[in-house]
Amino acid sequence: MSPHGQEPPYRRIAAEIRRRIELGELRPGDRVPSARQLTREHGVAIATATRVLALLRAEGLVLTRPGAGTVVAAPRPQSGRAEPELSRERVLRTAVALADEGGLPAVSMRQIAAELGVATMSLYRHVRGRDELILAMADAVLADAPLPATEPAGWRARLDVLARAQWAVYRRHRWVPHVISIARPQPLPHGMAHTDLALRATAGLGLDRQVRWHVAITLMAYVKGIATNLEMGAQAVQDSGLTHDQWVDRQQATFQQVMAGGGLATMDALTTGGVDLDLETVFDFGLRRLLDGFATLVDGGVSPGR
């Protein structure tokens, strides 16, 4: 229950679907509402809808079937077990759903155990602790990056597709950029596969290995750096109830006052008439210019220090 005694939205929606399953309105093999359907029908965020389905999966009521989506699972035979069977995958999936809904602070071994209906200590058979869990969560969602089955031709297209795939992951899981470290690389298999892809993209171009490493790491650092703003933006919308545009409109008079009083004439002049600027446009613009810069390396064969 929430501090105000109200059941969290994801639990309320999950209870409704659970009731429909128990009444036979939804039978084994029937599709349950997708996350996007839940957002439309209940007016909740996609993260909340995702958490609904994660909870139902954790309870064994639904499962994901390739090509069919999320469907009602067949009833399990009674085994006399006091706890549902655990797996590392279920622990990670539940933890990811918690992080998607409430950020990393919402992820604790105790809360995961409560979601799964098991004893907290039973989780340690699958993860050694929260630190390992967080890294495993990040690697698990990186595995879902929408990379094409066949790499496109050309170094620029390959780097572009990789950057946009990572951006898509960060947009779905806004906590991930706060886990990934550029300064101290982590042994994440799927994260390392992304690095390997970036290195392969520049093979055969005549660049030395220092340049190729700098290109790969700079690209991923750029995507991660922009993505660190996603969670803050979403939190601001949730806290204020205002979209980005609505907030800017309300602050317009204050911004103009600061610009006029601070001698910021250039900014004031370029703001007149509005500016089409958000994280998506900034990401797209910056990525294109970054790739333009890499093109000078490919064409000129210069070292990373120049």
PDB file of C-alpha atoms in Angstrom:
ATOM      1  CA  MET A   1       0.000   0.000   0.000  1.00  0.00           C
ATOM      2  CA  SER A   2       1.123   3.580  -0.624  1.00  0.00           C
ATOM      3  CA  PRO A   3       1.760   6.032   2.236  1.00  0.00           C
ATOM      4  CA  HIS A   4      -1.791   7.318   1.728  1.00  0.00           C
ATOM      5  CA  GLY A   5      -3.322   3.872   2.071  1.00  0.00           C
ATOM      6  CA  GLN A   6      -4.027   3.523  -1.647  1.00  0.00           C
ATOM      7  CA  GLU A   7      -2.882   0.540  -3.648  1.00  0.00           C
ATOM      8  CA  PRO A   8      -0.207   1.433  -6.247  1.00  0.00           C
ATOM      9  CA  PRO A   9      -1.641   1.655  -9.785  1.00  0.00           C
ATOM     10  CA  TYR A  10       0.376  -1.293 -11.088  1.00  0.00           C
ATOM     11  CA  ARG A  11      -0.984  -3.570  -8.345  1.00  0.00           C
ATOM     12  CA  ARG A  12      -4.554  -2.395  -8.920  1.00  0.00           C
ATOM     13  CA  ILE A  13      -4.338  -3.064 -12.664  1.00  0.00           C
ATOM     14  CA  ALA A  14      -2.627  -6.429 -12.090  1.00  0.00           C
ATOM     15  CA  ALA A  15      -5.410  -7.390  -9.660  1.00  0.00           C
ATOM     16  CA  GLU A  16      -8.019  -6.622 -12.311  1.00  0.00           C
ATOM     17  CA  ILE A  17      -6.308  -8.838 -14.897  1.00  0.00           C
ATOM     18  CA  ARG A  18      -5.776 -11.529 -12.247  1.00  0.00           C
ATOM     19  CA  ARG A  19      -9.517 -11.450 -11.480  1.00  0.00           C
ATOM     20  CA  ARG A  20     -10.370 -11.872 -15.163  1.00  0.00           C
ATOM     21  CA  ILE A  21      -8.078 -14.893 -15.336  1.00  0.00           C
ATOM     22  CA  GLU A  22      -9.596 -16.418 -12.189  1.00  0.00           C
ATOM     23  CA  LEU A  23     -13.141 -15.897 -13.532  1.00  0.00           C
ATOM     24  CA  GLY A  24     -12.232 -17.522 -16.826  1.00  0.00           C
ATOM     25  CA  GLU A  25     -12.752 -14.380 -18.880  1.00  0.00           C
ATOM     26  CA  LEU A  26      -9.159 -14.825 -19.978  1.00  0.00           C
ATOM     27  CA  ARG A  27      -8.283 -18.468 -20.634  1.00  0.00           C
ATOM     28  CA  PRO A  28      -4.891 -20.154 -21.059  1.00  0.00           C
ATOM     29  CA  GLY A  29      -3.387 -19.023 -24.363  1.00  0.00           C
ATOM     30  CA  ASP A  30      -5.517 -15.861 -24.575  1.00  0.00           C
ATOM     31  CA  ARG A  31      -3.613 -12.634 -25.086  1.00  0.00           C
ATOM     32  CA  VAL A  32      -3.647 -10.185 -22.213  1.00  0.00           C
ATOM     33  CA  PRO A  33      -3.499  -6.424 -22.835  1.00  0.00           C
ATOM     34  CA  SER A  34      -0.082  -5.281 -23.979  1.00  0.00           C
ATOM     35  CA  ALA A  35       1.845  -2.579 -22.128  1.00  0.00           C
ATOM     36  CA  ARG A  36       0.748  -0.016 -24.709  1.00  0.00           C
ATOM     37  CA  GLN A  37      -2.881  -1.085 -24.382  1.00  0.00           C
ATOM     38  CA  LEU A  38      -2.663  -0.718 -20.618  1.00  0.00           C
ATOM     39  CA  THR A  39      -1.274   2.809 -20.946  1.00  0.00           C
ATOM     40  CA  ARG A  40      -4.213   3.789 -23.152  1.00  0.00           C
ATOM     41  CA  GLU A  41      -6.903   2.027 -21.113  1.00  0.00           C
ATOM     42  CA  HIS A  42      -5.726   3.099 -17.663  1.00  0.00           C
ATOM     43  CA  GLY A  43      -3.888   6.344 -18.386  1.00  0.00           C
ATOM     44  CA  VAL A  44      -0.634   5.153 -16.805  1.00  0.00           C
ATOM     45  CA  ALA A  45       2.988   5.466 -17.896  1.00  0.00           C
ATOM     46  CA  ILE A  46       4.559   2.728 -19.999  1.00  0.00           C
ATOM     47  CA  ALA A  47       6.836   1.862 -17.054  1.00  0.00           C
ATOM     48  CA  THR A  48       3.792   1.226 -14.861  1.00  0.00           C
ATOM     49  CA  ALA A  49       2.191  -0.936 -17.542  1.00  0.00           C
ATOM     50  CA  THR A  50       5.431  -2.888 -17.924  1.00  0.00           C
ATOM     51  CA  ARG A  51       5.518  -3.458 -14.189  1.00  0.00           C
ATOM     52  CA  VAL A  52       1.947  -4.845 -14.299  1.00  0.00           C
ATOM     53  CA  LEU A  53       2.983  -7.513 -16.777  1.00  0.00           C
ATOM     54  CA  ALA A  54       6.213  -8.250 -14.887  1.00  0.00           C
ATOM     55  CA  LEU A  55       4.226  -8.871 -11.696  1.00  0.00           C
ATOM     56  CA  LEU A  56       1.821 -11.219 -13.473  1.00  0.00           C
ATOM     57  CA  ARG A  57       4.759 -13.076 -15.022  1.00  0.00           C
ATOM     58  CA  ALA A  58       6.419 -13.373 -11.635  1.00  0.00           C
ATOM     59  CA  GLU A  59       3.190 -14.908 -10.291  1.00  0.00           C
ATOM     60  CA  GLY A  60       3.205 -17.410 -13.136  1.00  0.00           C
ATOM     61  CA  LEU A  61      -0.139 -16.181 -14.482  1.00  0.00           C
ATOM     62  CA  VAL A  62       1.138 -15.020 -17.867  1.00  0.00           C
ATOM     63  CA  LEU A  63       4.074 -15.740 -20.131  1.00  0.00           C
ATOM     64  CA  THR A  64       5.586 -14.227 -23.263  1.00  0.00           C
ATOM     65  CA  ARG A  65       5.163 -16.277 -26.412  1.00  0.00           C
ATOM     66  CA  PRO A  66       7.219 -15.263 -29.484  1.00  0.00           C
ATOM     67  CA  GLY A  67       4.904 -13.938 -32.168  1.00  0.00           C
ATOM     68  CA  ALA A  68       1.877 -13.945 -29.856  1.00  0.00           C
ATOM     69  CA  GLY A  69       2.824 -11.452 -27.164  1.00  0.00           C
ATOM     70  CA  THR A  70       1.877 -11.929 -23.514  1.00  0.00           C
ATOM     71  CA  VAL A  71      -0.658 -14.704 -22.977  1.00  0.00           C
ATOM     72  CA  VAL A  72      -2.351 -16.423 -20.058  1.00  0.00           C
ATOM     73  CA  ALA A  73      -0.243 -19.317 -18.803  1.00  0.00           C
ATOM     74  CA  ALA A  74      -1.643 -22.794 -18.265  1.00  0.00           C
ATOM     75  CA  PRO A  75      -2.336 -23.590 -14.587  1.00  0.00           C
ATOM     76  CA  ARG A  76       0.626 -25.115 -12.818  1.00  0.00           C
ATOM     77  CA  PRO A  77       0.182 -28.507 -11.160  1.00  0.00           C
ATOM     78  CA  GLN A  78       0.131 -28.343  -7.381  1.00  0.00           C
ATOM     79  CA  SER A  79       3.546 -29.335  -6.088  1.00  0.00           C
ATOM     80  CA  GLY A  80       3.188 -28.596  -2.410  1.00  0.00           C
ATOM     81  CA  ARG A  81       6.023 -26.053  -2.537  1.00  0.00           C
ATOM     82  CA  ALA A  82       5.701 -23.153  -0.114  1.00  0.00           C
ATOM     83  CA  GLU A  83       7.497 -20.790  -2.502  1.00  0.00           C
ATOM     84  CA  PRO A  84       7.215 -20.325  -6.276  1.00  0.00           C
ATOM     85  CA  GLU A  85      10.197 -21.679  -8.169  1.00  0.00           C
ATOM     86  CA  LEU A  86      12.889 -19.058  -8.603  1.00  0.00           C
ATOM     87  CA  SER A  87      15.344 -18.468 -11.398  1.00  0.00           C
ATOM     88  CA  ARG A  88      17.950 -15.817 -12.069  1.00  0.00           C
ATOM     89  CA  GLU A  89      15.880 -14.626 -15.026  1.00  0.00           C
ATOM     90  CA  ARG A  90      12.790 -14.067 -12.872  1.00  0.00           C
ATOM     91  CA  VAL A  91      14.810 -12.189 -10.270  1.00  0.00           C
ATOM     92  CA  LEU A  92      16.332  -9.933 -12.932  1.00  0.00           C
ATOM     93  CA  ARG A  93      13.012  -9.363 -14.702  1.00  0.00           C
ATOM     94  CA  THR A  94      11.326  -8.350 -11.452  1.00  0.00           C
ATOM     95  CA  ALA A  95      14.222  -6.062 -10.499  1.00  0.00           C
ATOM     96  CA  VAL A  96      14.138  -4.375 -13.920  1.00  0.00           C
ATOM     97  CA  ALA A  97      10.391  -3.747 -13.581  1.00  0.00           C
ATOM     98  CA  LEU A  98      10.969  -2.132 -10.177  1.00  0.00           C
ATOM     99  CA  ALA A  99      13.738   0.081 -11.565  1.00  0.00           C
ATOM    100  CA  ASP A 100      11.628   1.070 -14.572  1.00  0.00           C
ATOM    101  CA  GLU A 101       8.850   2.166 -12.245  1.00  0.00           C
ATOM    102  CA  GLY A 102      10.749   3.820  -9.403  1.00  0.00           C
ATOM    103  CA  GLY A 103      14.392   4.139 -10.451  1.00  0.00           C
ATOM    104  CA  LEU A 104      17.327   2.378  -8.813  1.00  0.00           C
ATOM    105  CA  PRO A 105      16.288   3.428  -5.275  1.00  0.00           C
ATOM    106  CA  ALA A 106      13.218   1.203  -5.693  1.00  0.00           C
ATOM    107  CA  VAL A 107      15.409  -1.881  -6.161  1.00  0.00           C
ATOM    108  CA  SER A 108      16.230  -3.784  -2.994  1.00  0.00           C
ATOM    109  CA  MET A 109      16.546  -7.463  -2.248  1.00  0.00           C
ATOM    110  CA  ARG A 110      13.679  -7.192   0.213  1.00  0.00           C
ATOM    111  CA  GLN A 111      11.357  -5.519  -2.296  1.00  0.00           C
ATOM    112  CA  ILE A 112      12.203  -8.039  -5.019  1.00  0.00           C
ATOM    113  CA  ALA A 113      11.453 -10.876  -2.597  1.00  0.00           C
ATOM    114  CA  ALA A 114       8.131  -9.244  -1.718  1.00  0.00           C
ATOM    115  CA  GLU A 115       7.198  -8.945  -5.398  1.00  0.00           C
ATOM    116  CA  LEU A 116       8.024 -12.619  -5.971  1.00  0.00           C
ATOM    117  CA  GLY A 117       6.464 -13.835  -2.736  1.00  0.00           C
ATOM    118  CA  VAL A 118       9.638 -15.523  -1.513  1.00  0.00           C
ATOM    119  CA  ALA A 119      12.042 -15.194   1.398  1.00  0.00           C
ATOM    120  CA  THR A 120      14.722 -12.544   0.877  1.00  0.00           C
ATOM    121  CA  MET A 121      17.542 -15.005   1.537  1.00  0.00           C
ATOM    122  CA  SER A 122      16.360 -17.238  -1.303  1.00  0.00           C
ATOM    123  CA  LEU A 123      17.424 -14.554  -3.794  1.00  0.00           C
ATOM    124  CA  TYR A 124      21.067 -15.022  -2.874  1.00  0.00           C
ATOM    125  CA  ARG A 125      21.087 -18.405  -4.596  1.00  0.00           C
ATOM    126  CA  HIS A 126      20.800 -16.460  -7.864  1.00  0.00           C
ATOM    127  CA  VAL A 127      22.654 -13.182  -7.200  1.00  0.00           C
ATOM    128  CA  ARG A 128      25.366 -12.475  -4.649  1.00  0.00           C
ATOM    129  CA  GLY A 129      24.018  -9.076  -3.680  1.00  0.00           C
ATOM    130  CA  ARG A 130      22.535  -5.807  -4.878  1.00  0.00           C
ATOM    131  CA  ASP A 131      25.706  -4.585  -6.606  1.00  0.00           C
ATOM    132  CA  GLU A 132      25.936  -7.698  -8.763  1.00  0.00           C
ATOM    133  CA  LEU A 133      22.185  -7.536  -9.344  1.00  0.00           C
ATOM    134  CA  ILE A 134      22.285  -3.957 -10.674  1.00  0.00           C
ATOM    135  CA  LEU A 135      25.056  -4.798 -13.144  1.00  0.00           C
ATOM    136  CA  ALA A 136      23.224  -7.926 -14.279  1.00  0.00           C
ATOM    137  CA  MET A 137      20.057  -5.875 -14.786  1.00  0.00           C
ATOM    138  CA  ALA A 138      21.922  -3.403 -16.991  1.00  0.00           C
ATOM    139  CA  ASP A 139      23.456  -6.194 -19.042  1.00  0.00           C
ATOM    140  CA  ALA A 140      20.072  -7.898 -19.422  1.00  0.00           C
ATOM    141  CA  VAL A 141      18.414  -4.816 -20.905  1.00  0.00           C
ATOM    142  CA  LEU A 142      21.406  -4.142 -23.175  1.00  0.00           C
ATOM    143  CA  ALA A 143      20.752  -7.593 -24.607  1.00  0.00           C
ATOM    144  CA  ASP A 144      17.400  -6.236 -25.812  1.00  0.00           C
ATOM    145  CA  ALA A 145      18.965  -3.401 -27.826  1.00  0.00           C
ATOM    146  CA  PRO A 146      17.214  -3.302 -31.215  1.00  0.00           C
ATOM    147  CA  LEU A 147      20.288  -4.152 -33.290  1.00  0.00           C
ATOM    148  CA  PRO A 148      19.681  -5.446 -36.822  1.00  0.00           C
ATOM    149  CA  ALA A 149      20.296  -9.131 -37.525  1.00  0.00           C
ATOM    150  CA  THR A 150      22.593  -8.086 -40.375  1.00  0.00           C
ATOM    151  CA  GLU A 151      24.986  -5.196 -39.871  1.00  0.00           C
ATOM    152  CA  PRO A 152      24.538  -2.381 -42.405  1.00  0.00           C
ATOM    153  CA  ALA A 153      27.294  -1.604 -44.873  1.00  0.00           C
ATOM    154  CA  GLY A 154      29.765   1.158 -44.051  1.00  0.00           C
ATOM    155  CA  TRP A 155      31.361   2.335 -40.830  1.00  0.00           C
ATOM    156  CA  ARG A 156      29.050   5.329 -40.424  1.00  0.00           C
ATOM    157  CA  ALA A 157      25.835   3.337 -40.786  1.00  0.00           C
ATOM    158  CA  ARG A 158      27.118   0.736 -38.299  1.00  0.00           C
ATOM    159  CA  LEU A 159      28.019   3.316 -35.663  1.00  0.00           C
ATOM    160  CA  ASP A 160      24.746   5.171 -36.239  1.00  0.00           C
ATOM    161  CA  VAL A 161      22.671   2.013 -35.773  1.00  0.00           C
ATOM    162  CA  LEU A 162      24.581   1.098 -32.604  1.00  0.00           C
ATOM    163  CA  ALA A 163      24.169   4.555 -31.074  1.00  0.00           C
ATOM    164  CA  ARG A 164      20.432   4.638 -31.802  1.00  0.00           C
ATOM    165  CA  ALA A 165      19.973   1.124 -30.417  1.00  0.00           C
ATOM    166  CA  GLN A 166      21.627   2.169 -27.156  1.00  0.00           C
ATOM    167  CA  TRP A 167      19.527   5.350 -27.080  1.00  0.00           C
ATOM    168  CA  ALA A 168      16.386   3.202 -27.431  1.00  0.00           C
ATOM    169  CA  VAL A 169      17.448   1.071 -24.452  1.00  0.00           C
ATOM    170  CA  TYR A 170      18.157   4.150 -22.348  1.00  0.00           C
ATOM    171  CA  ARG A 171      14.770   5.644 -23.221  1.00  0.00           C
ATOM    172  CA  ARG A 172      12.961   2.467 -22.124  1.00  0.00           C
ATOM    173  CA  HIS A 173      15.107   2.006 -19.004  1.00  0.00           C
ATOM    174  CA  ARG A 174      16.105   5.495 -17.837  1.00  0.00           C
ATOM    175  CA  TRP A 175      18.138   4.181 -14.893  1.00  0.00           C
ATOM    176  CA  VAL A 176      20.666   2.315 -17.079  1.00  0.00           C
ATOM    177  CA  PRO A 177      22.910   5.292 -18.003  1.00  0.00           C
ATOM    178  CA  HIS A 178      23.487   5.824 -14.273  1.00  0.00           C
ATOM    179  CA  VAL A 179      24.850   2.261 -14.013  1.00  0.00           C
ATOM    180  CA  ILE A 180      27.127   2.090 -17.058  1.00  0.00           C
ATOM    181  CA  SER A 181      30.621   3.425 -16.396  1.00  0.00           C
ATOM    182  CA  ILE A 182      32.919   4.809 -19.072  1.00  0.00           C
ATOM    183  CA  ALA A 183      35.714   5.677 -16.637  1.00  0.00           C
ATOM    184  CA  ARG A 184      35.831   2.177 -15.125  1.00  0.00           C
ATOM    185  CA  PRO A 185      34.651  -0.449 -17.635  1.00  0.00           C
ATOM    186  CA  GLN A 186      32.498  -3.258 -16.282  1.00  0.00           C
ATOM    187  CA  PRO A 187      32.604  -6.917 -17.403  1.00  0.00           C
ATOM    188  CA  LEU A 188      29.116  -6.911 -18.921  1.00  0.00           C
ATOM    189  CA  PRO A 189      28.923  -9.474 -21.756  1.00  0.00           C
ATOM    190  CA  HIS A 190      26.249  -7.677 -23.787  1.00  0.00           C
ATOM    191  CA  GLY A 191      27.766  -4.267 -23.096  1.00  0.00           C
ATOM    192  CA  MET A 192      31.132  -5.571 -24.272  1.00  0.00           C
ATOM    193  CA  ALA A 193      29.432  -6.937 -27.405  1.00  0.00           C
ATOM    194  CA  HIS A 194      28.341  -3.359 -28.159  1.00  0.00           C
ATOM    195  CA  THR A 195      31.941  -2.211 -27.825  1.00  0.00           C
ATOM    196  CA  ASP A 196      33.086  -5.018 -30.076  1.00  0.00           C
ATOM    197  CA  LEU A 197      30.542  -3.958 -32.694  1.00  0.00           C
ATOM    198  CA  ALA A 198      31.813  -0.375 -32.533  1.00  0.00           C
ATOM    199  CA  LEU A 199      35.392  -1.589 -32.993  1.00  0.00           C
ATOM    200  CA  ARG A 200      34.409  -3.816 -35.928  1.00  0.00           C
ATOM    201  CA  ALA A 201      32.746  -0.845 -37.604  1.00  0.00           C
ATOM    202  CA  THR A 202      36.116   0.851 -38.132  1.00  0.00           C
ATOM    203  CA  ALA A 203      38.006  -2.223 -39.327  1.00  0.00           C
ATOM    204  CA  GLY A 204      39.813  -1.917 -42.638  1.00  0.00           C
ATOM    205  CA  LEU A 205      39.839   1.901 -42.671  1.00  0.00           C
ATOM    206  CA  GLY A 206      43.540   2.335 -42.059  1.00  0.00           C
ATOM    207  CA  LEU A 207      43.069   3.696 -38.525  1.00  0.00           C
ATOM    208  CA  ASP A 208      45.419   2.613 -35.769  1.00  0.00           C
ATOM    209  CA  ARG A 209      44.015   0.820 -32.746  1.00  0.00           C
ATOM    210  CA  GLN A 210      44.215   3.893 -30.489  1.00  0.00           C
ATOM    211  CA  VAL A 211      41.977   5.839 -32.865  1.00  0.00           C
ATOM    212  CA  ARG A 212      39.540   2.931 -33.175  1.00  0.00           C
ATOM    213  CA  TRP A 213      39.244   2.626 -29.403  1.00  0.00           C
ATOM    214  CA  HIS A 214      38.743   6.376 -29.042  1.00  0.00           C
ATOM    215  CA  VAL A 215      35.998   6.347 -31.675  1.00  0.00           C
ATOM    216  CA  ALA A 216      34.163   3.459 -29.977  1.00  0.00           C
ATOM    217  CA  ILE A 217      34.336   4.861 -26.447  1.00  0.00           C
ATOM    218  CA  THR A 218      33.572   8.454 -27.477  1.00  0.00           C
ATOM    219  CA  LEU A 219      30.451   7.312 -29.314  1.00  0.00           C
ATOM    220  CA  MET A 220      29.106   5.355 -26.351  1.00  0.00           C
ATOM    221  CA  ALA A 221      30.047   8.106 -23.906  1.00  0.00           C
ATOM    222  CA  TYR A 222      28.087  10.600 -26.009  1.00  0.00           C
ATOM    223  CA  VAL A 223      24.917   8.478 -25.999  1.00  0.00           C
ATOM    224  CA  LYS A 224      25.209   7.767 -22.276  1.00  0.00           C
ATOM    225  CA  GLY A 225      25.866  11.444 -21.485  1.00  0.00           C
ATOM    226  CA  ILE A 226      22.711  12.671 -23.225  1.00  0.00           C
ATOM    227  CA  ALA A 227      20.712   9.789 -21.757  1.00  0.00           C
ATOM    228  CA  THR A 228      21.539  10.728 -18.155  1.00  0.00           C
ATOM    229  CA  ASN A 229      19.021  13.560 -18.575  1.00  0.00           C
ATOM    230  CA  LEU A 230      16.124  11.245 -19.424  1.00  0.00           C
ATOM    231  CA  GLU A 231      15.363  10.177 -15.857  1.00  0.00           C
ATOM    232  CA  MET A 232      15.514  13.727 -14.529  1.00  0.00           C
ATOM    233  CA  GLY A 233      13.135  14.914 -17.238  1.00  0.00           C
ATOM    234  CA  ALA A 234      10.643  12.127 -16.578  1.00  0.00           C
ATOM    235  CA  GLN A 235      10.811  12.747 -12.832  1.00  0.00           C
ATOM    236  CA  ALA A 236      10.159  16.450 -13.357  1.00  0.00           C
ATOM    237  CA  VAL A 237       7.056  15.665 -15.424  1.00  0.00           C
ATOM    238  CA  GLN A 238       5.815  13.280 -12.742  1.00  0.00           C
ATOM    239  CA  ASP A 239       6.471  15.698  -9.885  1.00  0.00           C
ATOM    240  CA  SER A 240       5.049  18.802 -11.570  1.00  0.00           C
ATOM    241  CA  GLY A 241       2.339  17.273 -13.733  1.00  0.00           C
ATOM    242  CA  LEU A 242       3.582  19.492 -16.565  1.00  0.00           C
ATOM    243  CA  THR A 243       5.061  18.445 -19.898  1.00  0.00           C
ATOM    244  CA  HIS A 244       8.341  19.983 -21.000  1.00  0.00           C
ATOM    245  CA  ASP A 245       6.572  22.505 -23.240  1.00  0.00           C
ATOM    246  CA  GLN A 246       4.079  23.425 -20.522  1.00  0.00           C
ATOM    247  CA  TRP A 247       6.871  23.993 -18.008  1.00  0.00           C
ATOM    248  CA  VAL A 248       8.839  26.159 -20.442  1.00  0.00           C
ATOM    249  CA  ASP A 249       5.730  28.224 -21.188  1.00  0.00           C
ATOM    250  CA  ARG A 250       5.170  28.862 -17.484  1.00  0.00           C
ATOM    251  CA  GLN A 251       8.802  29.842 -16.973  1.00  0.00           C
ATOM    252  CA  GLN A 252       9.014  32.044 -20.069  1.00  0.00           C
ATOM    253  CA  ALA A 253       8.574  35.346 -18.251  1.00  0.00           C
ATOM    254  CA  THR A 254      11.250  34.402 -15.696  1.00  0.00           C
ATOM    255  CA  PHE A 255      13.697  33.359 -18.422  1.00  0.00           C
ATOM    256  CA  GLN A 256      13.155  36.640 -20.293  1.00  0.00           C
ATOM    257  CA  GLN A 257      13.679  38.627 -17.112  1.00  0.00           C
ATOM    258  CA  VAL A 258      16.968  36.842 -16.380  1.00  0.00           C
ATOM    259  CA  MET A 259      18.197  37.272 -19.960  1.00  0.00           C
ATOM    260  CA  ALA A 260      17.303  40.962 -20.042  1.00  0.00           C
ATOM    261  CA  GLY A 261      18.830  41.660 -16.629  1.00  0.00           C
ATOM    262  CA  GLY A 262      21.955  39.581 -17.234  1.00  0.00           C
ATOM    263  CA  GLY A 263      23.002  41.119 -20.525  1.00  0.00           C
ATOM    264  CA  LEU A 264      22.272  37.890 -22.390  1.00  0.00           C
ATOM    265  CA  ALA A 265      21.257  39.661 -25.585  1.00  0.00           C
ATOM    266  CA  THR A 266      22.303  36.873 -27.953  1.00  0.00           C
ATOM    267  CA  MET A 267      20.323  34.244 -26.102  1.00  0.00           C
ATOM    268  CA  ASP A 268      17.354  36.605 -25.837  1.00  0.00           C
ATOM    269  CA  ALA A 269      17.402  37.305 -29.582  1.00  0.00           C
ATOM    270  CA  LEU A 270      17.697  33.638 -30.562  1.00  0.00           C
ATOM    271  CA  THR A 271      14.887  32.647 -28.210  1.00  0.00           C
ATOM    272  CA  THR A 272      12.374  35.053 -29.719  1.00  0.00           C
ATOM    273  CA  GLY A 273       9.749  33.086 -31.629  1.00  0.00           C
ATOM    274  CA  GLY A 274      10.502  29.848 -29.789  1.00  0.00           C
ATOM    275  CA  VAL A 275      13.113  27.128 -30.198  1.00  0.00           C
ATOM    276  CA  ASP A 276      12.405  23.548 -31.305  1.00  0.00           C
ATOM    277  CA  LEU A 277      14.747  21.914 -28.818  1.00  0.00           C
ATOM    278  CA  ASP A 278      14.382  18.732 -26.789  1.00  0.00           C
ATOM    279  CA  LEU A 279      16.511  15.726 -25.900  1.00  0.00           C
ATOM    280  CA  GLU A 280      15.529  13.885 -29.070  1.00  0.00           C
ATOM    281  CA  THR A 281      16.579  16.712 -31.370  1.00  0.00           C
ATOM    282  CA  VAL A 282      19.754  17.337 -29.368  1.00  0.00           C
ATOM    283  CA  PHE A 283      20.661  13.637 -29.499  1.00  0.00           C
ATOM    284  CA  ASP A 284      20.026  13.399 -33.236  1.00  0.00           C
ATOM    285  CA  PHE A 285      21.916  16.621 -34.032  1.00  0.00           C
ATOM    286  CA  GLY A 286      24.873  15.709 -31.844  1.00  0.00           C
ATOM    287  CA  LEU A 287      25.132  12.165 -33.200  1.00  0.00           C
ATOM    288  CA  ARG A 288      25.212  13.389 -36.792  1.00  0.00           C
ATOM    289  CA  ARG A 289      27.893  15.975 -36.018  1.00  0.00           C
ATOM    290  CA  LEU A 290      29.915  13.423 -34.040  1.00  0.00           C
ATOM    291  CA  LEU A 291      29.882  11.073 -37.011  1.00  0.00           C
ATOM    292  CA  ASP A 292      30.873  13.995 -39.236  1.00  0.00           C
ATOM    293  CA  GLY A 293      33.879  14.473 -36.977  1.00  0.00           C
ATOM    294  CA  PHE A 294      34.770  10.782 -37.162  1.00  0.00           C
ATOM    295  CA  ALA A 295      34.675  11.123 -40.954  1.00  0.00           C
ATOM    296  CA  THR A 296      37.641  13.505 -40.774  1.00  0.00           C
ATOM    297  CA  LEU A 297      39.609  10.770 -39.006  1.00  0.00           C
ATOM    298  CA  VAL A 298      38.684   8.250 -41.670  1.00  0.00           C
ATOM    299  CA  ASP A 299      39.536  10.637 -44.484  1.00  0.00           C
ATOM    300  CA  GLY A 300      42.642  12.162 -42.941  1.00  0.00           C
ATOM    301  CA  GLY A 301      44.061   9.316 -40.890  1.00  0.00           C
ATOM    302  CA  VAL A 302      44.916  11.603 -37.934  1.00  0.00           C
ATOM    303  CA  SER A 303      45.741  10.454 -34.411  1.00  0.00           C
ATOM    304  CA  PRO A 304      43.359  10.882 -31.427  1.00  0.00           C
ATOM    305  CA  GLY A 305      45.595  13.571 -29.966  1.00  0.00           C
ATOM    306  CA  ARG A 306      45.249  15.949 -32.926  1.00  0.00           C
TER     307      ARG A 306
END
